[in-house]
């Protein structure tokens, strides 16, 4: 599986996928938007205490060619994500699998239904919970879990959003593709994954102020993604926006007493300094 090649002495960036789960929210003056955030437990080796989107590293079995699938093909996704076909299949599978493992939301349905037509799945039952835990401890594959129930991964319920690569100076690095999706009808995210100690729906427009005030801890990709979502204003706005998926490796520098994220082309984005919490 291809990954971004690190320079000598820097660890390679592990392929990963993350999903921004979105829902509509009533706001004064009209429809708004909310995104699901999870707070990582403080014992985690990477970004402890940070608020993140559901997601994680790609597993080798995510590239299984027998995975039941509808929507854009792995070859179509390869063109969208800028990868080979095997990596594209693994990234889409990892996005759906990790979202289910960490929230109980499953982007899957019955074959033969109209494209995009959801079915109501109750993934909170004991049987589903055994499968979810089996995916986490890797005793079960995602292909097995879906095929046994006659379900297919609905890749058409995902949209590619961005690609972020951890800076080369960090000891633990990820090459992460970001997706957006909406929970299917009847499915409610749950705090079940074990890697998070809290989940919340947040107004993406309020996230930067909460981060600067020290109420939310998060990494630059999460902060910037929330700002991008806020610019869309509504779910319809998210659906309309066109995204080009190009790799972005942030370089955080202090310039004239302020923090900036510097892009490879030299453009700079201000990063407000968060206030310390008590």
PDB file of C-alpha atoms in Angstrom:
ATOM      1  CA  UNK A   1       0.000   0.000   0.000  1.00  0.00           C
ATOM      2  CA  UNK A   2       1.494   3.319  -1.047  1.00  0.00           C
ATOM      3  CA  UNK A   3       2.205   5.952   1.587  1.00  0.00           C
ATOM      4  CA  UNK A   4       3.863   9.335   1.538  1.00  0.00           C
ATOM      5  CA  UNK A   5       7.634   8.839   1.593  1.00  0.00           C
ATOM      6  CA  UNK A   6       9.343  10.547   4.511  1.00  0.00           C
ATOM      7  CA  UNK A   7      12.873  11.939   4.325  1.00  0.00           C
ATOM      8  CA  UNK A   8      15.713   9.988   5.914  1.00  0.00           C
ATOM      9  CA  UNK A   9      15.336   9.923   9.682  1.00  0.00           C
ATOM     10  CA  UNK A  10      11.612  10.854   9.674  1.00  0.00           C
ATOM     11  CA  UNK A  11       8.965   8.181  10.291  1.00  0.00           C
ATOM     12  CA  UNK A  12       6.697   7.308   7.376  1.00  0.00           C
ATOM     13  CA  UNK A  13       3.163   8.642   7.537  1.00  0.00           C
ATOM     14  CA  UNK A  14       0.661   5.836   8.109  1.00  0.00           C
ATOM     15  CA  UNK A  15      -2.459   5.936   5.868  1.00  0.00           C
ATOM     16  CA  UNK A  16      -5.578   6.867   7.824  1.00  0.00           C
ATOM     17  CA  UNK A  17      -9.160   7.988   7.266  1.00  0.00           C
ATOM     18  CA  UNK A  18     -11.470  10.199   9.283  1.00  0.00           C
ATOM     19  CA  UNK A  19     -15.143  11.085   8.859  1.00  0.00           C
ATOM     20  CA  UNK A  20     -16.870  14.332   9.731  1.00  0.00           C
ATOM     21  CA  UNK A  21     -20.403  13.249  10.647  1.00  0.00           C
ATOM     22  CA  UNK A  22     -22.829  16.092   9.977  1.00  0.00           C
ATOM     23  CA  UNK A  23     -26.421  16.929  10.800  1.00  0.00           C
ATOM     24  CA  UNK A  24     -28.792  19.861  10.394  1.00  0.00           C
ATOM     25  CA  UNK A  25     -29.456  22.105  13.370  1.00  0.00           C
ATOM     26  CA  UNK A  26     -32.014  24.827  13.917  1.00  0.00           C
ATOM     27  CA  UNK A  27     -30.438  28.226  14.368  1.00  0.00           C
ATOM     28  CA  UNK A  28     -31.934  31.628  14.972  1.00  0.00           C
ATOM     29  CA  UNK A  29     -32.726  32.874  11.517  1.00  0.00           C
ATOM     30  CA  UNK A  30     -32.690  29.519   9.763  1.00  0.00           C
ATOM     31  CA  UNK A  31     -31.002  26.164   9.283  1.00  0.00           C
ATOM     32  CA  UNK A  32     -27.543  25.519  10.685  1.00  0.00           C
ATOM     33  CA  UNK A  33     -24.991  22.737  10.745  1.00  0.00           C
ATOM     34  CA  UNK A  34     -23.394  20.566  13.424  1.00  0.00           C
ATOM     35  CA  UNK A  35     -20.401  18.211  13.337  1.00  0.00           C
ATOM     36  CA  UNK A  36     -19.634  15.333  15.697  1.00  0.00           C
ATOM     37  CA  UNK A  37     -16.525  15.738  17.864  1.00  0.00           C
ATOM     38  CA  UNK A  38     -14.961  13.096  20.099  1.00  0.00           C
ATOM     39  CA  UNK A  39     -12.567  13.833  22.976  1.00  0.00           C
ATOM     40  CA  UNK A  40      -9.658  11.410  23.066  1.00  0.00           C
ATOM     41  CA  UNK A  41      -8.848   9.888  26.434  1.00  0.00           C
ATOM     42  CA  UNK A  42      -5.781  11.396  28.086  1.00  0.00           C
ATOM     43  CA  UNK A  43      -3.961   8.063  28.136  1.00  0.00           C
ATOM     44  CA  UNK A  44      -3.754   7.958  24.320  1.00  0.00           C
ATOM     45  CA  UNK A  45      -0.265   8.130  22.854  1.00  0.00           C
ATOM     46  CA  UNK A  46      -1.344  10.472  20.036  1.00  0.00           C
ATOM     47  CA  UNK A  47      -3.193  13.765  20.695  1.00  0.00           C
ATOM     48  CA  UNK A  48      -4.405  12.922  24.243  1.00  0.00           C
ATOM     49  CA  UNK A  49      -7.377  15.044  25.296  1.00  0.00           C
ATOM     50  CA  UNK A  50      -7.844  16.454  21.800  1.00  0.00           C
ATOM     51  CA  UNK A  51     -11.236  16.739  20.143  1.00  0.00           C
ATOM     52  CA  UNK A  52     -11.210  14.806  16.868  1.00  0.00           C
ATOM     53  CA  UNK A  53     -13.502  13.320  14.261  1.00  0.00           C
ATOM     54  CA  UNK A  54     -14.117   9.541  14.213  1.00  0.00           C
ATOM     55  CA  UNK A  55     -11.372   7.731  12.345  1.00  0.00           C
ATOM     56  CA  UNK A  56      -8.109   5.863  12.534  1.00  0.00           C
ATOM     57  CA  UNK A  57      -5.386   4.022  10.701  1.00  0.00           C
ATOM     58  CA  UNK A  58      -5.916   1.740   7.724  1.00  0.00           C
ATOM     59  CA  UNK A  59      -5.827  -2.014   8.463  1.00  0.00           C
ATOM     60  CA  UNK A  60      -4.460  -4.416   5.833  1.00  0.00           C
ATOM     61  CA  UNK A  61      -7.844  -6.167   5.633  1.00  0.00           C
ATOM     62  CA  UNK A  62      -9.498  -2.882   4.639  1.00  0.00           C
ATOM     63  CA  UNK A  63      -8.143  -3.507   1.137  1.00  0.00           C
ATOM     64  CA  UNK A  64     -10.091  -6.796   0.836  1.00  0.00           C
ATOM     65  CA  UNK A  65     -11.403  -7.035  -2.715  1.00  0.00           C
ATOM     66  CA  UNK A  66     -14.356  -9.149  -1.523  1.00  0.00           C
ATOM     67  CA  UNK A  67     -15.915  -6.336   0.484  1.00  0.00           C
ATOM     68  CA  UNK A  68     -19.583  -5.906  -0.594  1.00  0.00           C
ATOM     69  CA  UNK A  69     -19.828  -2.401  -2.044  1.00  0.00           C
ATOM     70  CA  UNK A  70     -22.127   0.020  -3.877  1.00  0.00           C
ATOM     71  CA  UNK A  71     -21.662   3.561  -5.148  1.00  0.00           C
ATOM     72  CA  UNK A  72     -18.499   4.856  -6.815  1.00  0.00           C
ATOM     73  CA  UNK A  73     -16.085   1.994  -7.428  1.00  0.00           C
ATOM     74  CA  UNK A  74     -12.611   1.748  -5.858  1.00  0.00           C
ATOM     75  CA  UNK A  75     -11.242   2.827  -9.246  1.00  0.00           C
ATOM     76  CA  UNK A  76     -13.476   5.923  -9.179  1.00  0.00           C
ATOM     77  CA  UNK A  77     -12.355   6.663  -5.630  1.00  0.00           C
ATOM     78  CA  UNK A  78      -8.708   6.247  -6.663  1.00  0.00           C
ATOM     79  CA  UNK A  79      -9.152   9.109  -9.112  1.00  0.00           C
ATOM     80  CA  UNK A  80     -10.851  11.261  -6.474  1.00  0.00           C
ATOM     81  CA  UNK A  81      -8.369  10.529  -3.683  1.00  0.00           C
ATOM     82  CA  UNK A  82      -5.230  10.550  -5.819  1.00  0.00           C
ATOM     83  CA  UNK A  83      -4.169   6.977  -4.951  1.00  0.00           C
ATOM     84  CA  UNK A  84      -3.952   3.528  -6.499  1.00  0.00           C
ATOM     85  CA  UNK A  85      -7.099   1.391  -6.504  1.00  0.00           C
ATOM     86  CA  UNK A  86      -6.086  -0.847  -3.590  1.00  0.00           C
ATOM     87  CA  UNK A  87      -5.320   2.135  -1.354  1.00  0.00           C
ATOM     88  CA  UNK A  88      -8.575   3.840  -2.325  1.00  0.00           C
ATOM     89  CA  UNK A  89     -10.583   0.736  -1.406  1.00  0.00           C
ATOM     90  CA  UNK A  90      -8.766   0.508   1.923  1.00  0.00           C
ATOM     91  CA  UNK A  91      -9.296   4.187   2.749  1.00  0.00           C
ATOM     92  CA  UNK A  92     -13.051   4.100   2.069  1.00  0.00           C
ATOM     93  CA  UNK A  93     -13.406   0.874   4.045  1.00  0.00           C
ATOM     94  CA  UNK A  94     -11.349   2.287   6.931  1.00  0.00           C
ATOM     95  CA  UNK A  95     -13.509   5.422   6.989  1.00  0.00           C
ATOM     96  CA  UNK A  96     -16.723   3.394   7.304  1.00  0.00           C
ATOM     97  CA  UNK A  97     -15.279   0.758   9.639  1.00  0.00           C
ATOM     98  CA  UNK A  98     -13.668   3.240  12.039  1.00  0.00           C
ATOM     99  CA  UNK A  99     -16.836   5.331  12.171  1.00  0.00           C
ATOM    100  CA  UNK A 100     -18.816   2.248  13.154  1.00  0.00           C
ATOM    101  CA  UNK A 101     -16.234   1.142  15.714  1.00  0.00           C
ATOM    102  CA  UNK A 102     -16.104   4.535  17.404  1.00  0.00           C
ATOM    103  CA  UNK A 103     -19.701   5.771  17.136  1.00  0.00           C
ATOM    104  CA  UNK A 104     -21.939   2.822  16.211  1.00  0.00           C
ATOM    105  CA  UNK A 105     -22.983   4.638  13.007  1.00  0.00           C
ATOM    106  CA  UNK A 106     -22.829   2.264  10.035  1.00  0.00           C
ATOM    107  CA  UNK A 107     -22.782   3.585   6.464  1.00  0.00           C
ATOM    108  CA  UNK A 108     -24.175   0.384   4.956  1.00  0.00           C
ATOM    109  CA  UNK A 109     -27.431  -0.854   3.438  1.00  0.00           C
ATOM    110  CA  UNK A 110     -29.167  -3.626   1.507  1.00  0.00           C
ATOM    111  CA  UNK A 111     -28.141  -4.407  -2.069  1.00  0.00           C
ATOM    112  CA  UNK A 112     -30.717  -3.889  -4.780  1.00  0.00           C
ATOM    113  CA  UNK A 113     -32.300  -0.799  -3.206  1.00  0.00           C
ATOM    114  CA  UNK A 114     -32.319   2.477  -5.064  1.00  0.00           C
ATOM    115  CA  UNK A 115     -28.910   4.113  -4.959  1.00  0.00           C
ATOM    116  CA  UNK A 116     -28.600   6.240  -1.855  1.00  0.00           C
ATOM    117  CA  UNK A 117     -31.841   4.907  -0.335  1.00  0.00           C
ATOM    118  CA  UNK A 118     -31.158   4.231   3.358  1.00  0.00           C
ATOM    119  CA  UNK A 119     -32.564   1.527   5.581  1.00  0.00           C
ATOM    120  CA  UNK A 120     -32.986   1.775   9.314  1.00  0.00           C
ATOM    121  CA  UNK A 121     -30.426  -0.329  11.157  1.00  0.00           C
ATOM    122  CA  UNK A 122     -30.351  -0.760  14.919  1.00  0.00           C
ATOM    123  CA  UNK A 123     -26.639  -1.215  15.559  1.00  0.00           C
ATOM    124  CA  UNK A 124     -27.039  -1.017  19.339  1.00  0.00           C
ATOM    125  CA  UNK A 125     -28.171  -4.652  19.766  1.00  0.00           C
ATOM    126  CA  UNK A 126     -26.019  -7.246  21.548  1.00  0.00           C
ATOM    127  CA  UNK A 127     -25.254  -9.033  18.276  1.00  0.00           C
ATOM    128  CA  UNK A 128     -24.058  -5.831  16.609  1.00  0.00           C
ATOM    129  CA  UNK A 129     -22.067  -4.948  19.709  1.00  0.00           C
ATOM    130  CA  UNK A 130     -20.215  -8.280  19.524  1.00  0.00           C
ATOM    131  CA  UNK A 131     -19.334  -7.536  15.921  1.00  0.00           C
ATOM    132  CA  UNK A 132     -18.205  -4.013  16.757  1.00  0.00           C
ATOM    133  CA  UNK A 133     -15.910  -5.290  19.495  1.00  0.00           C
ATOM    134  CA  UNK A 134     -14.667  -8.015  17.139  1.00  0.00           C
ATOM    135  CA  UNK A 135     -13.667  -5.347  14.627  1.00  0.00           C
ATOM    136  CA  UNK A 136     -11.794  -3.427  17.308  1.00  0.00           C
ATOM    137  CA  UNK A 137      -9.785  -6.447  18.480  1.00  0.00           C
ATOM    138  CA  UNK A 138      -9.394  -7.581  14.832  1.00  0.00           C
ATOM    139  CA  UNK A 139     -10.956 -10.993  15.482  1.00  0.00           C
ATOM    140  CA  UNK A 140     -13.517 -10.171  12.742  1.00  0.00           C
ATOM    141  CA  UNK A 141     -13.146  -8.492   9.391  1.00  0.00           C
ATOM    142  CA  UNK A 142     -15.456  -5.809   8.057  1.00  0.00           C
ATOM    143  CA  UNK A 143     -16.113  -7.956   4.987  1.00  0.00           C
ATOM    144  CA  UNK A 144     -17.324 -10.788   7.240  1.00  0.00           C
ATOM    145  CA  UNK A 145     -19.550  -8.503   9.334  1.00  0.00           C
ATOM    146  CA  UNK A 146     -21.327  -7.012   6.312  1.00  0.00           C
ATOM    147  CA  UNK A 147     -21.545 -10.168   4.178  1.00  0.00           C
ATOM    148  CA  UNK A 148     -23.075 -12.245   6.990  1.00  0.00           C
ATOM    149  CA  UNK A 149     -25.961  -9.778   7.195  1.00  0.00           C
ATOM    150  CA  UNK A 150     -26.380  -9.282   3.455  1.00  0.00           C
ATOM    151  CA  UNK A 151     -25.282  -5.633   3.713  1.00  0.00           C
ATOM    152  CA  UNK A 152     -23.124  -3.544   1.418  1.00  0.00           C
ATOM    153  CA  UNK A 153     -20.847  -0.615   2.155  1.00  0.00           C
ATOM    154  CA  UNK A 154     -22.518   2.501   0.724  1.00  0.00           C
ATOM    155  CA  UNK A 155     -19.594   4.453  -0.652  1.00  0.00           C
ATOM    156  CA  UNK A 156     -22.032   6.965  -2.177  1.00  0.00           C
ATOM    157  CA  UNK A 157     -22.801   8.183   1.356  1.00  0.00           C
ATOM    158  CA  UNK A 158     -19.244   9.480   1.698  1.00  0.00           C
ATOM    159  CA  UNK A 159     -17.694  12.584   0.141  1.00  0.00           C
ATOM    160  CA  UNK A 160     -13.973  13.246   0.047  1.00  0.00           C
ATOM    161  CA  UNK A 161     -13.034  16.506   1.750  1.00  0.00           C
ATOM    162  CA  UNK A 162      -9.258  16.915   2.234  1.00  0.00           C
ATOM    163  CA  UNK A 163      -5.928  15.219   2.870  1.00  0.00           C
ATOM    164  CA  UNK A 164      -3.570  16.161   5.706  1.00  0.00           C
ATOM    165  CA  UNK A 165      -0.094  14.778   6.363  1.00  0.00           C
ATOM    166  CA  UNK A 166       1.482  15.083   9.817  1.00  0.00           C
ATOM    167  CA  UNK A 167       4.602  17.317   9.710  1.00  0.00           C
ATOM    168  CA  UNK A 168       7.911  15.480   9.241  1.00  0.00           C
ATOM    169  CA  UNK A 169       9.202  16.747  12.582  1.00  0.00           C
ATOM    170  CA  UNK A 170       6.585  14.745  14.534  1.00  0.00           C
ATOM    171  CA  UNK A 171       7.512  11.302  15.963  1.00  0.00           C
ATOM    172  CA  UNK A 172       4.147   9.775  14.999  1.00  0.00           C
ATOM    173  CA  UNK A 173       2.812  10.619  11.576  1.00  0.00           C
ATOM    174  CA  UNK A 174      -0.386   9.987   9.616  1.00  0.00           C
ATOM    175  CA  UNK A 175      -1.390  10.574   6.008  1.00  0.00           C
ATOM    176  CA  UNK A 176      -5.093  11.194   6.612  1.00  0.00           C
ATOM    177  CA  UNK A 177      -7.918  11.515   4.110  1.00  0.00           C
ATOM    178  CA  UNK A 178     -10.936  13.429   5.471  1.00  0.00           C
ATOM    179  CA  UNK A 179     -14.493  12.553   4.416  1.00  0.00           C
ATOM    180  CA  UNK A 180     -17.939  13.969   5.207  1.00  0.00           C
ATOM    181  CA  UNK A 181     -21.090  11.909   5.754  1.00  0.00           C
ATOM    182  CA  UNK A 182     -24.510  12.111   7.378  1.00  0.00           C
ATOM    183  CA  UNK A 183     -25.739   9.418   9.793  1.00  0.00           C
ATOM    184  CA  UNK A 184     -28.400   7.250   8.100  1.00  0.00           C
ATOM    185  CA  UNK A 185     -31.966   7.646   9.438  1.00  0.00           C
ATOM    186  CA  UNK A 186     -32.487   6.003  12.810  1.00  0.00           C
ATOM    187  CA  UNK A 187     -28.789   5.802  13.679  1.00  0.00           C
ATOM    188  CA  UNK A 188     -27.548   7.924  16.561  1.00  0.00           C
ATOM    189  CA  UNK A 189     -23.830   8.235  17.393  1.00  0.00           C
ATOM    190  CA  UNK A 190     -22.868   6.640  20.715  1.00  0.00           C
ATOM    191  CA  UNK A 191     -19.789   6.997  22.907  1.00  0.00           C
ATOM    192  CA  UNK A 192     -18.671   3.382  22.525  1.00  0.00           C
ATOM    193  CA  UNK A 193     -15.186   3.210  21.036  1.00  0.00           C
ATOM    194  CA  UNK A 194     -13.014   3.299  24.152  1.00  0.00           C
ATOM    195  CA  UNK A 195     -10.588   5.824  22.632  1.00  0.00           C
ATOM    196  CA  UNK A 196     -12.866   8.735  23.558  1.00  0.00           C
ATOM    197  CA  UNK A 197     -14.307   9.738  26.912  1.00  0.00           C
ATOM    198  CA  UNK A 198     -16.938  12.140  25.527  1.00  0.00           C
ATOM    199  CA  UNK A 199     -18.727  12.975  22.285  1.00  0.00           C
ATOM    200  CA  UNK A 200     -20.654  16.090  21.347  1.00  0.00           C
ATOM    201  CA  UNK A 201     -22.365  17.748  18.419  1.00  0.00           C
ATOM    202  CA  UNK A 202     -20.761  21.136  17.857  1.00  0.00           C
ATOM    203  CA  UNK A 203     -21.522  24.173  15.736  1.00  0.00           C
ATOM    204  CA  UNK A 204     -18.392  24.349  13.527  1.00  0.00           C
ATOM    205  CA  UNK A 205     -18.664  28.153  13.446  1.00  0.00           C
ATOM    206  CA  UNK A 206     -18.231  28.250  17.244  1.00  0.00           C
ATOM    207  CA  UNK A 207     -15.237  25.906  17.359  1.00  0.00           C
ATOM    208  CA  UNK A 208     -12.436  28.457  16.712  1.00  0.00           C
ATOM    209  CA  UNK A 209     -13.587  30.682  19.598  1.00  0.00           C
ATOM    210  CA  UNK A 210     -13.943  27.680  21.910  1.00  0.00           C
ATOM    211  CA  UNK A 211     -10.451  26.529  20.905  1.00  0.00           C
ATOM    212  CA  UNK A 212      -8.906  29.962  21.456  1.00  0.00           C
ATOM    213  CA  UNK A 213     -10.592  30.230  24.873  1.00  0.00           C
ATOM    214  CA  UNK A 214      -9.193  26.841  25.883  1.00  0.00           C
ATOM    215  CA  UNK A 215     -12.571  25.105  26.017  1.00  0.00           C
ATOM    216  CA  UNK A 216     -11.638  22.742  23.173  1.00  0.00           C
ATOM    217  CA  UNK A 217      -8.253  21.149  22.521  1.00  0.00           C
ATOM    218  CA  UNK A 218      -7.670  20.112  18.915  1.00  0.00           C
ATOM    219  CA  UNK A 219      -5.048  19.803  16.209  1.00  0.00           C
ATOM    220  CA  UNK A 220      -4.865  22.231  13.250  1.00  0.00           C
ATOM    221  CA  UNK A 221      -6.548  19.857  10.725  1.00  0.00           C
ATOM    222  CA  UNK A 222      -9.634  19.583  12.948  1.00  0.00           C
ATOM    223  CA  UNK A 223      -9.739  23.319  13.576  1.00  0.00           C
ATOM    224  CA  UNK A 224      -9.349  24.212   9.905  1.00  0.00           C
ATOM    225  CA  UNK A 225     -11.887  21.589   8.809  1.00  0.00           C
ATOM    226  CA  UNK A 226     -14.464  23.064  11.185  1.00  0.00           C
ATOM    227  CA  UNK A 227     -13.812  26.517   9.727  1.00  0.00           C
ATOM    228  CA  UNK A 228     -14.293  25.128   6.213  1.00  0.00           C
ATOM    229  CA  UNK A 229     -17.564  23.489   7.239  1.00  0.00           C
ATOM    230  CA  UNK A 230     -18.754  26.707   8.872  1.00  0.00           C
ATOM    231  CA  UNK A 231     -18.209  28.532   5.578  1.00  0.00           C
ATOM    232  CA  UNK A 232     -20.714  26.133   3.975  1.00  0.00           C
ATOM    233  CA  UNK A 233     -23.348  27.142   6.556  1.00  0.00           C
ATOM    234  CA  UNK A 234     -25.763  24.229   5.914  1.00  0.00           C
ATOM    235  CA  UNK A 235     -25.804  20.590   4.837  1.00  0.00           C
ATOM    236  CA  UNK A 236     -26.951  21.744   1.412  1.00  0.00           C
ATOM    237  CA  UNK A 237     -23.929  24.018   1.279  1.00  0.00           C
ATOM    238  CA  UNK A 238     -21.613  21.123   2.136  1.00  0.00           C
ATOM    239  CA  UNK A 239     -23.179  19.019  -0.604  1.00  0.00           C
ATOM    240  CA  UNK A 240     -22.720  21.781  -3.182  1.00  0.00           C
ATOM    241  CA  UNK A 241     -19.087  22.650  -2.515  1.00  0.00           C
ATOM    242  CA  UNK A 242     -16.465  21.228  -4.868  1.00  0.00           C
ATOM    243  CA  UNK A 243     -13.299  19.929  -3.223  1.00  0.00           C
ATOM    244  CA  UNK A 244      -9.918  19.168  -4.798  1.00  0.00           C
ATOM    245  CA  UNK A 245      -8.059  16.533  -2.774  1.00  0.00           C
ATOM    246  CA  UNK A 246      -4.409  17.552  -2.615  1.00  0.00           C
ATOM    247  CA  UNK A 247      -1.961  16.597   0.150  1.00  0.00           C
ATOM    248  CA  UNK A 248      -1.316  19.326   2.711  1.00  0.00           C
ATOM    249  CA  UNK A 249       1.557  18.980   5.167  1.00  0.00           C
ATOM    250  CA  UNK A 250       1.260  21.853   7.683  1.00  0.00           C
ATOM    251  CA  UNK A 251       4.292  23.680   8.976  1.00  0.00           C
ATOM    252  CA  UNK A 252       3.483  25.581  12.193  1.00  0.00           C
ATOM    253  CA  UNK A 253       5.794  28.545  12.796  1.00  0.00           C
ATOM    254  CA  UNK A 254       5.884  31.473  15.190  1.00  0.00           C
ATOM    255  CA  UNK A 255       6.242  34.686  13.214  1.00  0.00           C
ATOM    256  CA  UNK A 256       6.282  38.074  14.952  1.00  0.00           C
ATOM    257  CA  UNK A 257       4.829  36.534  18.095  1.00  0.00           C
ATOM    258  CA  UNK A 258       1.914  34.804  16.315  1.00  0.00           C
ATOM    259  CA  UNK A 259       1.397  31.199  15.258  1.00  0.00           C
ATOM    260  CA  UNK A 260       0.907  30.500  11.570  1.00  0.00           C
ATOM    261  CA  UNK A 261       0.337  27.366   9.548  1.00  0.00           C
ATOM    262  CA  UNK A 262       2.538  27.666   6.493  1.00  0.00           C
ATOM    263  CA  UNK A 263       1.535  25.725   3.388  1.00  0.00           C
ATOM    264  CA  UNK A 264       4.104  24.180   1.006  1.00  0.00           C
ATOM    265  CA  UNK A 265       3.546  27.031  -1.469  1.00  0.00           C
ATOM    266  CA  UNK A 266       4.431  29.585   1.208  1.00  0.00           C
ATOM    267  CA  UNK A 267       0.912  30.852   1.873  1.00  0.00           C
ATOM    268  CA  UNK A 268       0.177  31.466   5.565  1.00  0.00           C
ATOM    269  CA  UNK A 269      -2.913  30.890   7.692  1.00  0.00           C
ATOM    270  CA  UNK A 270      -3.198  32.547  11.129  1.00  0.00           C
ATOM    271  CA  UNK A 271      -3.522  30.151  14.031  1.00  0.00           C
ATOM    272  CA  UNK A 272      -4.787  31.857  17.209  1.00  0.00           C
ATOM    273  CA  UNK A 273      -2.904  30.998  20.388  1.00  0.00           C
ATOM    274  CA  UNK A 274      -5.273  29.170  22.768  1.00  0.00           C
ATOM    275  CA  UNK A 275      -5.674  30.424  26.303  1.00  0.00           C
ATOM    276  CA  UNK A 276      -4.565  28.057  29.034  1.00  0.00           C
ATOM    277  CA  UNK A 277      -7.327  26.342  30.942  1.00  0.00           C
ATOM    278  CA  UNK A 278      -7.242  26.314  34.717  1.00  0.00           C
TER     279      UNK A 278
END
